[in-house]
Amino acid sequence: MINDLWYKNAVVYCLNLSTFMDADGDGVGDFKGLMRRLDYLHGLGITAIWLMPFQPSPGRDHGYDISDYYNVDPRYGTLGDFVEFTHAAKSRGIRVIIDLVVNHTSDQHPWFQEARRDPRSRHRDWYVWSDKKPANAETGMVFPGVQKTTWTYDKLAKAYYFHRFYEFQPDLNTAHPEVHAEILKIMGFWIELGVAGFRMDAVPFIISEKGPEVDKPVEHFDMLRSFREFVQWRKGDAVLLAEANILPQDDMKYFGEDGDRMHMCFNFQVNQALFYALASADTRPLGKALNATEPRPATGQWGLFLRNHDELDLGRLTEKQRQTVFAAFGPDPSMQLYDRGIRRRLAPMLDGDRRRLELAYSLLFTLPGTPVLRYGDEIGMGDDLSLPERECARTPMQWSTEPNGGFTKAKKPEVPVISGGPYGFERINAAIQRRNPDALLNWMERIIRMRKECPEIGWGAFTVIDAGDPGVLALRYDWRNNAVLAVHNLKDKPCEVTFDPGPTGASPRLINLLSEEHADVGEDGRTCLVLEAYGYRWFRVGGLDYILRRSDL
């Protein structure tokens, strides 16, 4: 079962091909460049790569405006290069997950161009049209403050078309049987080329009813079951990872009560509560979010993350909580975006403080689910706030002190590399950190290795333990007669906590997995820990003979 559900104990690495490594010198990353860095990723310890869109695109939304689902953008290489890449990744034990962007297409896609020209075209009904501008056209925008409407008039079609995102991304009519069949065909195509699964973009919008008369969209969850059935018939261990910023009461609708819909979902609820906890040193809302999102089928799994390629969305927090996070991590309006989020990378949000960075990543790797790490975070990359919207946190990977950070030999890369200052490539790069045993990169490699040796976190049942201090989060995991305990102090000052860690078995000892600082459990069943400011501990409960004690079921 462990092999069948590989995603339960995986470590996922998200990267944008265009900003990772350029091998042909045109200033844009490509598959050949990525293949040259697979040994780096293998050494880091990641087990899956999540690859952002690389299909042909006008590039107005970082490739999320796709104009051909069955090819590779020439700037990145060819289909042959893609197959070589998936083969090279597989030979290193690394699976490849790609973005599936089927809520909308580019307005340059041949389907939309034909739909515009000919109302009798079979592709006309593949999009959502209205003869008159709907009354709700100024509501439901994904990018408020930047996007003005969700319905745009097309002169050639003599009708309005619906777009939940930008006007150059017309929504597909995903409820149409032919569109649904095409989505399955797209998935089947890439599975045959070596893909192990899909990160499905904007899932709530894919399954929602669309049309000019729709005020409260109805979500068709059976569509998710159809996707699940298809990918598993084609590839038994393929996974679907949903981008769905939903409330806890809707979680099981996406996983399926019988575990027959999404394999994985990103846990936005925990992500937002985590940043509030980091900003306020109050872990109680985080504990509530963890308990609220605990229910899921045995085959279901959460994807846990700190930052991703989008803004840090704080829309699920209360107004007071949101302002607390803004004040701590994005006080300047230039750091904020869409009236709801922060557009910075993690390292500058935490002022480059190594203690706080270690705390944040230790939390990521010990929260219930599968950790998802973003490229460059393993070395503490920064952001370029002079770039518009979300582009500020999508700058090229910083490999070395060579020109352009070793990303490209081009004189001017398409996206500028961060240069100068505390986060410039001259100071922050993989080559320098690889040679420094105390660098963040090597710490990250060690923590990833330890996370993979703690399958209890990915597979087990967790308990939020009351540590007696709201600034301290204690989580215990139990699985197959083994237990792991993670304790984190989110405060900027030391503290002492005494609590009941739960059953310890034959040995009343907590073995520290990261140092020689172990802890004993007293006769009263309680343990006392002294934690430094931003301190963290990973304990194995009951001794290091856990492998011998692990049960098969």
Coordinates of C-alpha atoms in Angstrom, one line a residue:
M1 CA 0.0 0.0 0.0
I2 CA 2.9 2.4 0.7
N3 CA 4.1 2.1 -2.9
D4 CA 0.6 2.5 -4.3
L5 CA 0.1 5.7 -2.3
W6 CA 3.5 7.2 -2.8
Y7 CA 2.2 10.7 -2.4
K8 CA 1.4 10.1 1.3
N9 CA 5.1 10.4 2.2
A10 CA 6.5 12.5 -0.7
V11 CA 8.4 15.8 -0.8
V12 CA 7.3 17.9 -3.7
Y13 CA 9.4 20.6 -5.4
C14 CA 7.6 23.2 -7.5
L15 CA 9.4 25.0 -10.3
N16 CA 8.8 27.3 -13.2
L17 CA 10.8 26.0 -16.1
S18 CA 11.4 29.4 -17.6
T19 CA 13.2 30.6 -14.5
F20 CA 15.0 27.5 -13.4
M21 CA 18.0 26.8 -15.8
D22 CA 18.7 28.0 -19.3
A23 CA 20.9 25.6 -21.4
D24 CA 20.5 27.2 -24.9
G25 CA 21.4 30.7 -23.9
D26 CA 18.3 32.5 -25.0
G27 CA 17.5 33.9 -21.5
V28 CA 14.6 31.5 -20.9
G29 CA 14.9 28.2 -18.9
D30 CA 14.3 25.0 -20.8
F31 CA 14.1 21.2 -20.4
K32 CA 17.7 20.7 -21.2
G33 CA 18.7 23.1 -18.4
L34 CA 16.3 21.3 -16.0
M35 CA 17.8 17.9 -16.9
R36 CA 21.3 19.3 -16.0
R37 CA 20.0 20.1 -12.5
L38 CA 18.2 16.9 -11.8
D39 CA 21.2 15.6 -9.8
Y40 CA 20.9 18.7 -7.6
L41 CA 17.3 18.0 -6.9
H42 CA 18.0 14.3 -6.3
G43 CA 20.7 15.3 -3.8
L44 CA 18.3 17.6 -2.1
G45 CA 16.0 14.6 -1.5
I46 CA 12.8 15.6 -3.3
T47 CA 10.7 12.8 -4.6
A48 CA 8.4 14.6 -7.0
I49 CA 8.6 17.7 -9.3
W50 CA 5.6 19.9 -9.8
L51 CA 6.2 21.6 -13.2
M52 CA 4.3 24.8 -14.0
P53 CA 2.8 25.3 -17.5
F54 CA 5.3 24.7 -20.4
Q55 CA 2.8 24.3 -23.3
P56 CA 2.7 26.9 -26.1
S57 CA 1.3 30.2 -24.8
P58 CA 1.4 33.9 -25.6
G59 CA 2.9 34.2 -22.1
R60 CA 0.6 36.9 -20.8
D61 CA 0.0 34.9 -17.5
H62 CA 3.2 32.9 -17.0
G63 CA 2.0 30.2 -19.3
Y64 CA -1.4 29.8 -17.7
D65 CA -2.9 31.1 -20.9
I66 CA -2.4 28.0 -23.0
S67 CA -2.8 28.0 -26.8
D68 CA -2.0 24.3 -27.5
Y69 CA -2.5 21.5 -24.9
Y70 CA -0.6 18.9 -26.9
N71 CA 2.9 20.5 -27.4
V72 CA 5.8 22.2 -25.7
D73 CA 6.5 25.9 -26.1
P74 CA 9.5 26.1 -28.5
R75 CA 11.4 28.3 -26.0
Y76 CA 11.5 25.4 -23.6
G77 CA 12.3 22.7 -26.1
T78 CA 10.4 19.9 -27.9
L79 CA 8.2 17.0 -27.0
G80 CA 11.3 14.8 -27.3
D81 CA 13.1 17.0 -24.7
F82 CA 10.1 16.5 -22.4
V83 CA 10.2 12.7 -22.7
E84 CA 14.0 12.8 -22.1
F85 CA 13.4 14.8 -19.0
T86 CA 10.7 12.5 -17.6
H87 CA 12.9 9.5 -18.3
A88 CA 15.9 11.1 -16.6
A89 CA 13.7 12.0 -13.6
K90 CA 12.3 8.5 -13.3
S91 CA 15.8 7.0 -13.4
R92 CA 16.5 9.1 -10.3
G93 CA 13.3 8.0 -8.5
I94 CA 11.7 11.4 -9.1
R95 CA 8.1 11.6 -10.3
V96 CA 6.8 14.4 -12.5
I97 CA 3.5 16.3 -11.8
I98 CA 2.4 18.9 -14.3
D99 CA -0.1 21.7 -14.2
L100 CA -3.5 20.9 -15.8
V101 CA -4.9 24.3 -16.8
V102 CA -8.4 23.6 -18.2
N103 CA -10.6 26.1 -16.6
H104 CA -9.7 28.5 -19.5
T105 CA -7.6 28.8 -22.6
S106 CA -5.7 31.6 -24.2
D107 CA -7.8 33.8 -26.4
Q108 CA -5.3 32.9 -29.1
H109 CA -6.2 29.2 -28.9
P110 CA -7.5 27.9 -32.2
W111 CA -10.7 26.7 -30.5
F112 CA -11.5 30.2 -29.3
Q113 CA -10.5 31.8 -32.6
E114 CA -12.8 29.4 -34.5
A115 CA -15.6 30.0 -31.9
R116 CA -15.4 33.8 -32.5
R117 CA -15.5 33.5 -36.2
D118 CA -18.3 31.0 -36.7
P119 CA -21.4 30.8 -34.4
R120 CA -22.1 27.4 -36.0
S121 CA -18.7 26.0 -35.2
R122 CA -18.5 23.0 -32.9
H123 CA -16.2 25.0 -30.7
R124 CA -18.7 27.8 -30.2
D125 CA -20.3 26.0 -27.3
W126 CA -16.9 25.1 -25.9
Y127 CA -16.9 28.6 -24.4
V128 CA -19.5 30.6 -22.4
W129 CA -21.4 33.4 -24.3
S130 CA -24.1 36.0 -23.7
D131 CA -25.8 38.3 -26.2
K132 CA -26.1 40.9 -23.5
K133 CA -23.8 42.0 -20.8
P134 CA -24.9 40.0 -17.7
A135 CA -26.0 42.0 -14.6
N136 CA -23.3 40.3 -12.5
A137 CA -20.4 41.1 -14.9
E138 CA -18.6 43.3 -12.3
T139 CA -18.6 40.6 -9.6
G140 CA -16.6 37.4 -8.9
M141 CA -13.3 38.7 -10.3
V142 CA -10.2 36.6 -9.3
F143 CA -7.9 39.6 -9.5
P144 CA -9.8 42.5 -7.9
G145 CA -8.1 45.9 -8.3
V146 CA -6.5 44.6 -11.6
Q147 CA -9.4 42.9 -13.3
K148 CA -12.5 45.0 -14.0
T149 CA -15.1 42.5 -15.2
T150 CA -15.8 38.8 -15.9
W151 CA -17.6 39.4 -19.2
T152 CA -15.9 41.0 -22.2
Y153 CA -17.5 41.9 -25.5
D154 CA -16.0 40.4 -28.6
K155 CA -16.6 42.4 -31.8
L156 CA -16.0 39.5 -34.2
A157 CA -18.4 37.1 -32.2
K158 CA -20.9 40.0 -31.6
A159 CA -21.3 38.6 -28.1
Y160 CA -19.9 38.7 -24.6
Y161 CA -17.7 35.8 -23.4
F162 CA -17.1 34.8 -19.8
H163 CA -13.7 34.8 -18.1
R164 CA -13.2 34.2 -14.4
F165 CA -9.6 35.3 -14.8
Y166 CA -8.1 37.9 -17.2
E167 CA -9.9 38.9 -20.4
F168 CA -7.4 37.1 -22.5
Q169 CA -8.3 33.8 -20.7
P170 CA -11.8 32.9 -21.9
D171 CA -13.4 30.2 -19.7
L172 CA -14.1 26.7 -21.2
N173 CA -17.6 25.4 -20.9
T174 CA -16.3 22.5 -18.8
A175 CA -19.8 21.0 -18.4
H176 CA -20.0 20.4 -22.2
P177 CA -19.6 16.7 -22.9
E178 CA -17.1 17.4 -25.7
V179 CA -15.0 19.7 -23.5
H180 CA -15.0 17.0 -20.8
A181 CA -13.9 14.4 -23.2
E182 CA -11.1 16.7 -24.4
I183 CA -9.8 17.2 -20.9
L184 CA -9.5 13.4 -20.5
K185 CA -7.7 13.2 -23.8
I186 CA -5.2 15.9 -22.6
M187 CA -4.5 14.0 -19.4
G188 CA -4.1 10.7 -21.3
F189 CA -1.6 12.3 -23.7
W190 CA 0.7 13.5 -21.0
I191 CA 0.4 10.3 -19.0
E192 CA 1.7 8.4 -22.0
L193 CA 4.7 10.8 -22.1
G194 CA 5.7 9.9 -18.5
V195 CA 3.7 12.2 -16.2
A196 CA 2.8 10.8 -12.8
G197 CA -0.1 13.1 -12.1
F198 CA -1.6 16.6 -12.4
R199 CA -1.9 19.7 -10.2
M200 CA -5.3 20.8 -11.3
D201 CA -5.5 24.6 -11.5
A202 CA -8.6 26.4 -10.1
V203 CA -10.7 23.3 -9.5
P204 CA -13.8 25.0 -8.0
F205 CA -14.1 27.0 -11.2
I206 CA -13.7 23.9 -13.4
I207 CA -16.6 22.1 -11.8
S208 CA -18.8 25.1 -11.3
E209 CA -21.8 25.8 -13.5
K210 CA -21.2 28.8 -15.9
G211 CA -23.5 31.1 -17.7
P212 CA -25.1 34.6 -17.9
E213 CA -27.9 33.6 -15.5
V214 CA -25.7 32.0 -12.9
D215 CA -25.5 34.0 -9.7
K216 CA -24.6 31.2 -7.3
P217 CA -22.6 28.5 -9.2
V218 CA -23.5 24.9 -8.5
E219 CA -20.4 22.6 -8.3
H220 CA -20.6 19.3 -10.2
F221 CA -18.5 17.0 -8.1
D222 CA -19.1 14.0 -10.2
M223 CA -16.7 15.6 -12.7
L224 CA -13.9 15.0 -10.2
R225 CA -14.8 11.3 -10.0
S226 CA -14.6 11.1 -13.8
F227 CA -11.1 12.6 -13.8
R228 CA -10.0 10.2 -11.0
E229 CA -11.3 7.1 -12.7
F230 CA -9.6 8.1 -16.0
V231 CA -6.1 8.8 -14.7
Q232 CA -6.1 5.6 -12.5
W233 CA -7.2 3.4 -15.4
R234 CA -4.4 4.9 -17.5
K235 CA -1.8 4.8 -14.7
G236 CA -2.6 3.1 -11.4
D237 CA -0.5 5.3 -9.1
A238 CA -1.2 8.6 -10.9
V239 CA -2.4 11.5 -8.6
L240 CA -4.6 14.5 -8.9
L241 CA -3.7 17.4 -6.7
A242 CA -6.4 20.1 -6.5
E243 CA -5.8 23.8 -6.1
A244 CA -9.0 24.5 -4.2
N245 CA -9.2 27.3 -1.6
I246 CA -12.3 25.9 0.2
L247 CA -13.8 25.8 3.6
P248 CA -13.4 22.7 5.8
Q249 CA -17.0 21.8 5.5
D250 CA -16.5 21.3 1.8
D251 CA -13.2 19.2 2.0
M252 CA -14.9 15.8 1.7
K253 CA -16.8 16.9 -1.4
Y254 CA -13.4 17.3 -3.1
F255 CA -11.8 14.1 -1.7
G256 CA -15.0 12.1 -2.0
E257 CA -16.6 10.3 1.0
D258 CA -15.3 7.1 -0.5
G259 CA -12.0 8.6 -1.6
D260 CA -13.0 8.5 -5.2
R261 CA -12.4 12.1 -6.3
M262 CA -9.2 14.1 -5.7
H263 CA -6.1 12.2 -4.3
M264 CA -4.7 15.4 -2.8
C265 CA -5.8 19.0 -2.1
F266 CA -3.8 22.0 -1.0
N267 CA -4.6 23.0 2.6
F268 CA -5.2 26.7 2.2
Q269 CA -7.0 26.9 5.6
V270 CA -4.0 25.7 7.5
N271 CA -1.6 27.8 5.3
Q272 CA -3.4 31.0 6.3
A273 CA -3.7 30.0 9.9
L274 CA 0.0 29.2 9.9
F275 CA 1.0 32.6 8.8
Y276 CA -1.3 34.2 11.4
A277 CA 0.5 32.0 14.0
L278 CA 3.9 33.1 12.7
A279 CA 2.8 36.8 12.9
S280 CA 1.1 36.7 16.3
A281 CA 2.8 33.8 18.1
D282 CA -0.7 32.5 18.8
T283 CA -1.1 28.8 17.6
R284 CA -4.7 28.4 18.8
P285 CA -6.3 29.3 15.4
L286 CA -3.8 27.0 13.7
G287 CA -4.7 24.1 16.0
K288 CA -8.4 24.7 15.2
A289 CA -7.6 24.7 11.5
L290 CA -5.7 21.5 11.8
N291 CA -8.5 19.8 13.6
A292 CA -11.1 21.2 11.2
T293 CA -9.3 19.8 8.2
E294 CA -8.4 16.4 9.8
P295 CA -11.3 14.4 8.2
R296 CA -10.3 12.9 4.9
P297 CA -10.5 9.4 3.4
A298 CA -7.7 6.9 3.9
T299 CA -6.4 7.5 0.4
G300 CA -6.7 11.3 0.6
Q301 CA -3.8 13.6 1.5
W302 CA -3.2 17.3 2.1
G303 CA -0.6 19.3 0.3
L304 CA 1.1 21.6 2.8
F305 CA 3.0 24.7 1.7
L306 CA 4.4 28.0 2.9
R307 CA 4.7 30.1 -0.2
N308 CA 3.9 29.3 -3.8
H309 CA 4.0 31.0 -7.2
D310 CA 0.9 33.1 -6.4
E311 CA 0.3 35.7 -3.6
L312 CA -0.1 34.6 0.0
D313 CA -3.9 34.6 0.1
L314 CA -5.3 35.7 3.4
G315 CA -9.0 35.8 2.4
R316 CA -10.1 33.1 4.9
L317 CA -8.8 35.1 8.0
T318 CA -10.8 37.6 9.9
E319 CA -10.1 41.3 9.1
K320 CA -8.2 41.7 12.4
Q321 CA -6.1 38.6 11.8
R322 CA -5.4 39.7 8.2
Q323 CA -4.2 43.1 9.4
T324 CA -1.9 41.4 11.9
V325 CA -0.3 39.3 9.1
F326 CA -0.1 42.4 6.8
A327 CA 1.6 44.4 9.6
A328 CA 4.1 41.6 10.3
F329 CA 5.0 40.5 6.8
G330 CA 3.7 43.0 4.2
P331 CA 3.3 46.4 5.9
D332 CA 4.0 48.5 2.7
P333 CA 1.1 48.6 0.2
S334 CA 3.6 47.6 -2.6
M335 CA 3.9 44.3 -0.8
Q336 CA 0.2 43.6 -0.9
L337 CA -1.9 42.3 -3.8
Y338 CA -5.6 42.0 -4.8
D339 CA -6.8 43.4 -1.5
R340 CA -6.3 40.0 0.1
G341 CA -2.7 38.8 0.0
I342 CA 1.1 39.4 0.2
R343 CA 3.3 39.0 -2.9
R344 CA 6.6 38.4 -1.2
R345 CA 8.9 35.4 -0.9
L346 CA 9.3 33.8 2.6
A347 CA 12.9 34.8 3.4
P348 CA 12.3 38.6 3.1
M349 CA 9.0 38.2 4.9
L350 CA 10.9 36.8 7.9
D351 CA 13.7 39.4 7.5
G352 CA 16.2 36.7 6.5
D353 CA 16.3 35.6 10.1
R354 CA 17.7 32.0 10.0
R355 CA 16.0 31.1 13.3
R356 CA 12.6 32.0 11.9
L357 CA 13.3 30.4 8.5
E358 CA 14.2 27.1 10.2
L359 CA 11.1 27.3 12.4
A360 CA 8.8 27.9 9.4
Y361 CA 10.3 25.0 7.4
S362 CA 10.3 22.7 10.4
L363 CA 6.6 23.5 10.8
L364 CA 6.0 22.8 7.1
F365 CA 7.7 19.4 7.3
T366 CA 5.9 18.4 10.5
L367 CA 2.3 19.4 9.7
P368 CA -0.1 16.6 8.7
G369 CA 0.3 16.1 4.9
T370 CA 2.8 16.2 2.1
P371 CA 5.2 19.2 2.1
V372 CA 5.5 21.2 -1.1
L373 CA 8.7 23.3 -1.4
R374 CA 9.1 26.1 -4.0
Y375 CA 12.2 26.4 -6.1
G376 CA 14.8 28.8 -4.5
D377 CA 13.3 28.5 -1.0
E378 CA 15.9 26.0 0.0
I379 CA 18.5 28.7 -0.3
G380 CA 16.4 31.6 1.0
M381 CA 15.9 33.5 -2.2
G382 CA 14.3 37.0 -2.1
D383 CA 11.9 38.9 -4.3
D384 CA 12.0 41.9 -6.7
L385 CA 9.1 44.2 -5.7
S386 CA 9.8 46.4 -8.7
L387 CA 8.3 43.7 -10.9
P388 CA 4.5 43.8 -11.4
E389 CA 1.9 41.7 -9.5
R390 CA 3.1 38.2 -8.7
E391 CA 6.1 38.4 -11.0
C392 CA 8.2 39.8 -8.1
A393 CA 8.5 36.3 -6.6
R394 CA 9.1 34.4 -9.9
T395 CA 12.7 35.5 -10.5
P396 CA 15.3 33.1 -11.9
M397 CA 17.0 30.5 -9.7
Q398 CA 20.3 31.7 -8.3
W399 CA 22.9 29.0 -8.9
S400 CA 26.2 30.7 -8.5
T401 CA 28.2 34.0 -8.5
E402 CA 28.6 33.8 -12.3
P403 CA 26.8 36.4 -14.4
N404 CA 23.0 36.2 -14.1
G405 CA 23.5 33.9 -11.1
G406 CA 24.5 31.0 -13.4
F407 CA 21.0 30.9 -14.7
T408 CA 21.9 31.8 -18.3
K409 CA 24.7 32.9 -20.5
A410 CA 22.4 35.4 -22.3
K411 CA 23.4 39.0 -21.8
K412 CA 19.8 39.8 -20.6
P413 CA 17.5 37.1 -19.3
E414 CA 13.8 37.5 -20.0
V415 CA 13.1 37.9 -16.3
P416 CA 15.8 39.8 -14.4
V417 CA 17.9 38.0 -11.8
I418 CA 18.0 39.6 -8.4
S419 CA 21.3 41.3 -8.1
G420 CA 22.8 43.4 -5.2
G421 CA 21.5 43.7 -1.7
P422 CA 21.0 41.0 0.9
Y423 CA 19.2 38.7 -1.6
G424 CA 21.2 39.2 -4.7
F425 CA 22.7 36.2 -6.4
E426 CA 26.2 37.4 -5.4
R427 CA 25.3 36.5 -1.8
I428 CA 22.5 34.0 -2.1
N429 CA 23.2 31.1 -4.4
A430 CA 23.3 27.3 -4.4
A431 CA 27.1 27.0 -5.1
I432 CA 28.2 29.0 -2.0
Q433 CA 25.7 27.2 0.2
R434 CA 26.6 23.8 -1.0
R435 CA 30.2 24.3 0.2
N436 CA 29.0 25.6 3.6
P437 CA 27.9 22.8 5.9
D438 CA 25.9 25.3 8.1
A439 CA 24.1 26.9 5.2
L440 CA 20.3 26.8 4.8
L441 CA 20.6 24.5 1.7
N442 CA 22.4 21.8 3.7
W443 CA 20.0 22.2 6.7
M444 CA 17.2 21.7 4.2
E445 CA 18.7 18.6 2.8
R446 CA 19.0 17.1 6.3
I447 CA 15.5 18.1 7.3
I448 CA 14.1 16.5 4.1
R449 CA 15.9 13.3 4.8
M450 CA 14.5 13.2 8.3
R451 CA 11.0 14.0 7.1
K452 CA 11.2 10.9 4.8
E453 CA 12.3 8.8 7.7
C454 CA 9.1 9.8 9.6
P455 CA 6.3 8.2 7.6
E456 CA 4.1 8.7 10.7
I457 CA 3.7 12.4 9.6
G458 CA 2.4 11.5 6.2
W459 CA 0.5 8.4 7.1
G460 CA -0.5 8.6 10.8
A461 CA -3.2 10.0 12.9
F462 CA -2.3 13.3 14.6
T463 CA -3.2 14.9 17.9
V464 CA -2.8 18.6 18.8
I465 CA -1.4 18.4 22.3
D466 CA -2.0 21.2 24.8
A467 CA 1.5 22.4 25.7
G468 CA 0.1 25.0 28.2
D469 CA 1.4 27.9 26.2
P470 CA -0.5 29.4 23.2
G471 CA 2.8 30.2 21.6
V472 CA 3.9 26.6 21.4
L473 CA 2.5 24.0 19.0
A474 CA 2.9 20.3 19.9
L475 CA 1.8 17.7 17.4
R476 CA 1.9 13.9 18.0
Y477 CA 1.6 11.3 15.2
D478 CA 0.8 7.7 15.7
W479 CA 1.2 5.0 13.0
R480 CA 1.8 1.2 13.1
N481 CA 2.9 1.2 16.7
N482 CA 5.3 4.1 16.3
A483 CA 5.0 7.7 17.3
V484 CA 6.6 11.0 16.5
L485 CA 6.3 14.3 18.4
A486 CA 7.0 17.8 17.0
V487 CA 7.2 20.8 19.3
H488 CA 7.6 24.4 18.0
N489 CA 8.0 27.7 19.9
L490 CA 6.7 30.5 17.7
K491 CA 7.6 33.2 20.2
D492 CA 10.6 35.5 20.0
K493 CA 11.6 34.6 23.6
P494 CA 12.6 31.3 25.3
C495 CA 9.9 29.4 27.2
E496 CA 9.5 26.3 29.4
V497 CA 6.5 24.0 28.9
T498 CA 5.3 20.9 30.7
F499 CA 2.8 18.6 29.1
D500 CA 1.7 15.0 28.6
P501 CA 3.2 13.7 25.4
G502 CA 1.0 10.7 25.3
P503 CA 1.8 6.9 25.6
T504 CA 5.5 6.2 25.4
G505 CA 5.5 2.4 25.5
A506 CA 8.3 0.5 27.3
S507 CA 10.7 3.5 27.2
P508 CA 9.8 6.7 28.9
R509 CA 12.1 8.7 26.6
L510 CA 11.7 11.2 23.8
I511 CA 14.7 10.8 21.4
N512 CA 15.6 14.0 19.7
L513 CA 16.0 13.3 16.0
L514 CA 17.9 16.4 15.2
S515 CA 20.4 16.6 18.0
E516 CA 21.6 14.8 21.2
E517 CA 19.2 16.9 23.4
H518 CA 16.8 14.1 24.5
A519 CA 13.9 14.4 27.0
D520 CA 12.6 12.1 29.7
V521 CA 9.0 11.5 30.7
G522 CA 8.4 11.6 34.5
E523 CA 6.5 9.1 36.5
D524 CA 3.5 11.4 36.3
G525 CA 3.5 11.0 32.5
R526 CA 4.6 14.5 31.8
T527 CA 7.7 16.0 30.2
C528 CA 9.4 19.4 30.6
L529 CA 11.0 21.1 27.7
V530 CA 13.0 24.4 27.6
L531 CA 12.7 25.9 24.1
E532 CA 14.8 28.8 22.8
A533 CA 13.2 31.6 20.9
Y534 CA 11.8 30.2 17.6
G535 CA 13.0 26.8 18.9
Y536 CA 11.8 23.4 17.5
R537 CA 12.2 19.7 18.5
W538 CA 11.5 16.5 16.6
F539 CA 11.2 13.5 18.9
R540 CA 10.7 9.9 18.3
V541 CA 8.6 8.6 21.2
G542 CA 9.9 5.5 23.1
G543 CA 13.4 5.0 21.7
L544 CA 15.3 4.3 18.5
D545 CA 14.2 0.6 18.3
Y546 CA 11.0 1.9 16.6
I547 CA 11.8 0.1 13.3
L548 CA 11.8 -3.2 15.2
R549 CA 8.5 -2.3 16.9
R550 CA 6.8 -1.1 13.8
S551 CA 3.8 -3.3 12.9
D552 CA 2.8 -4.3 9.4
L553 CA -0.8 -3.0 9.8

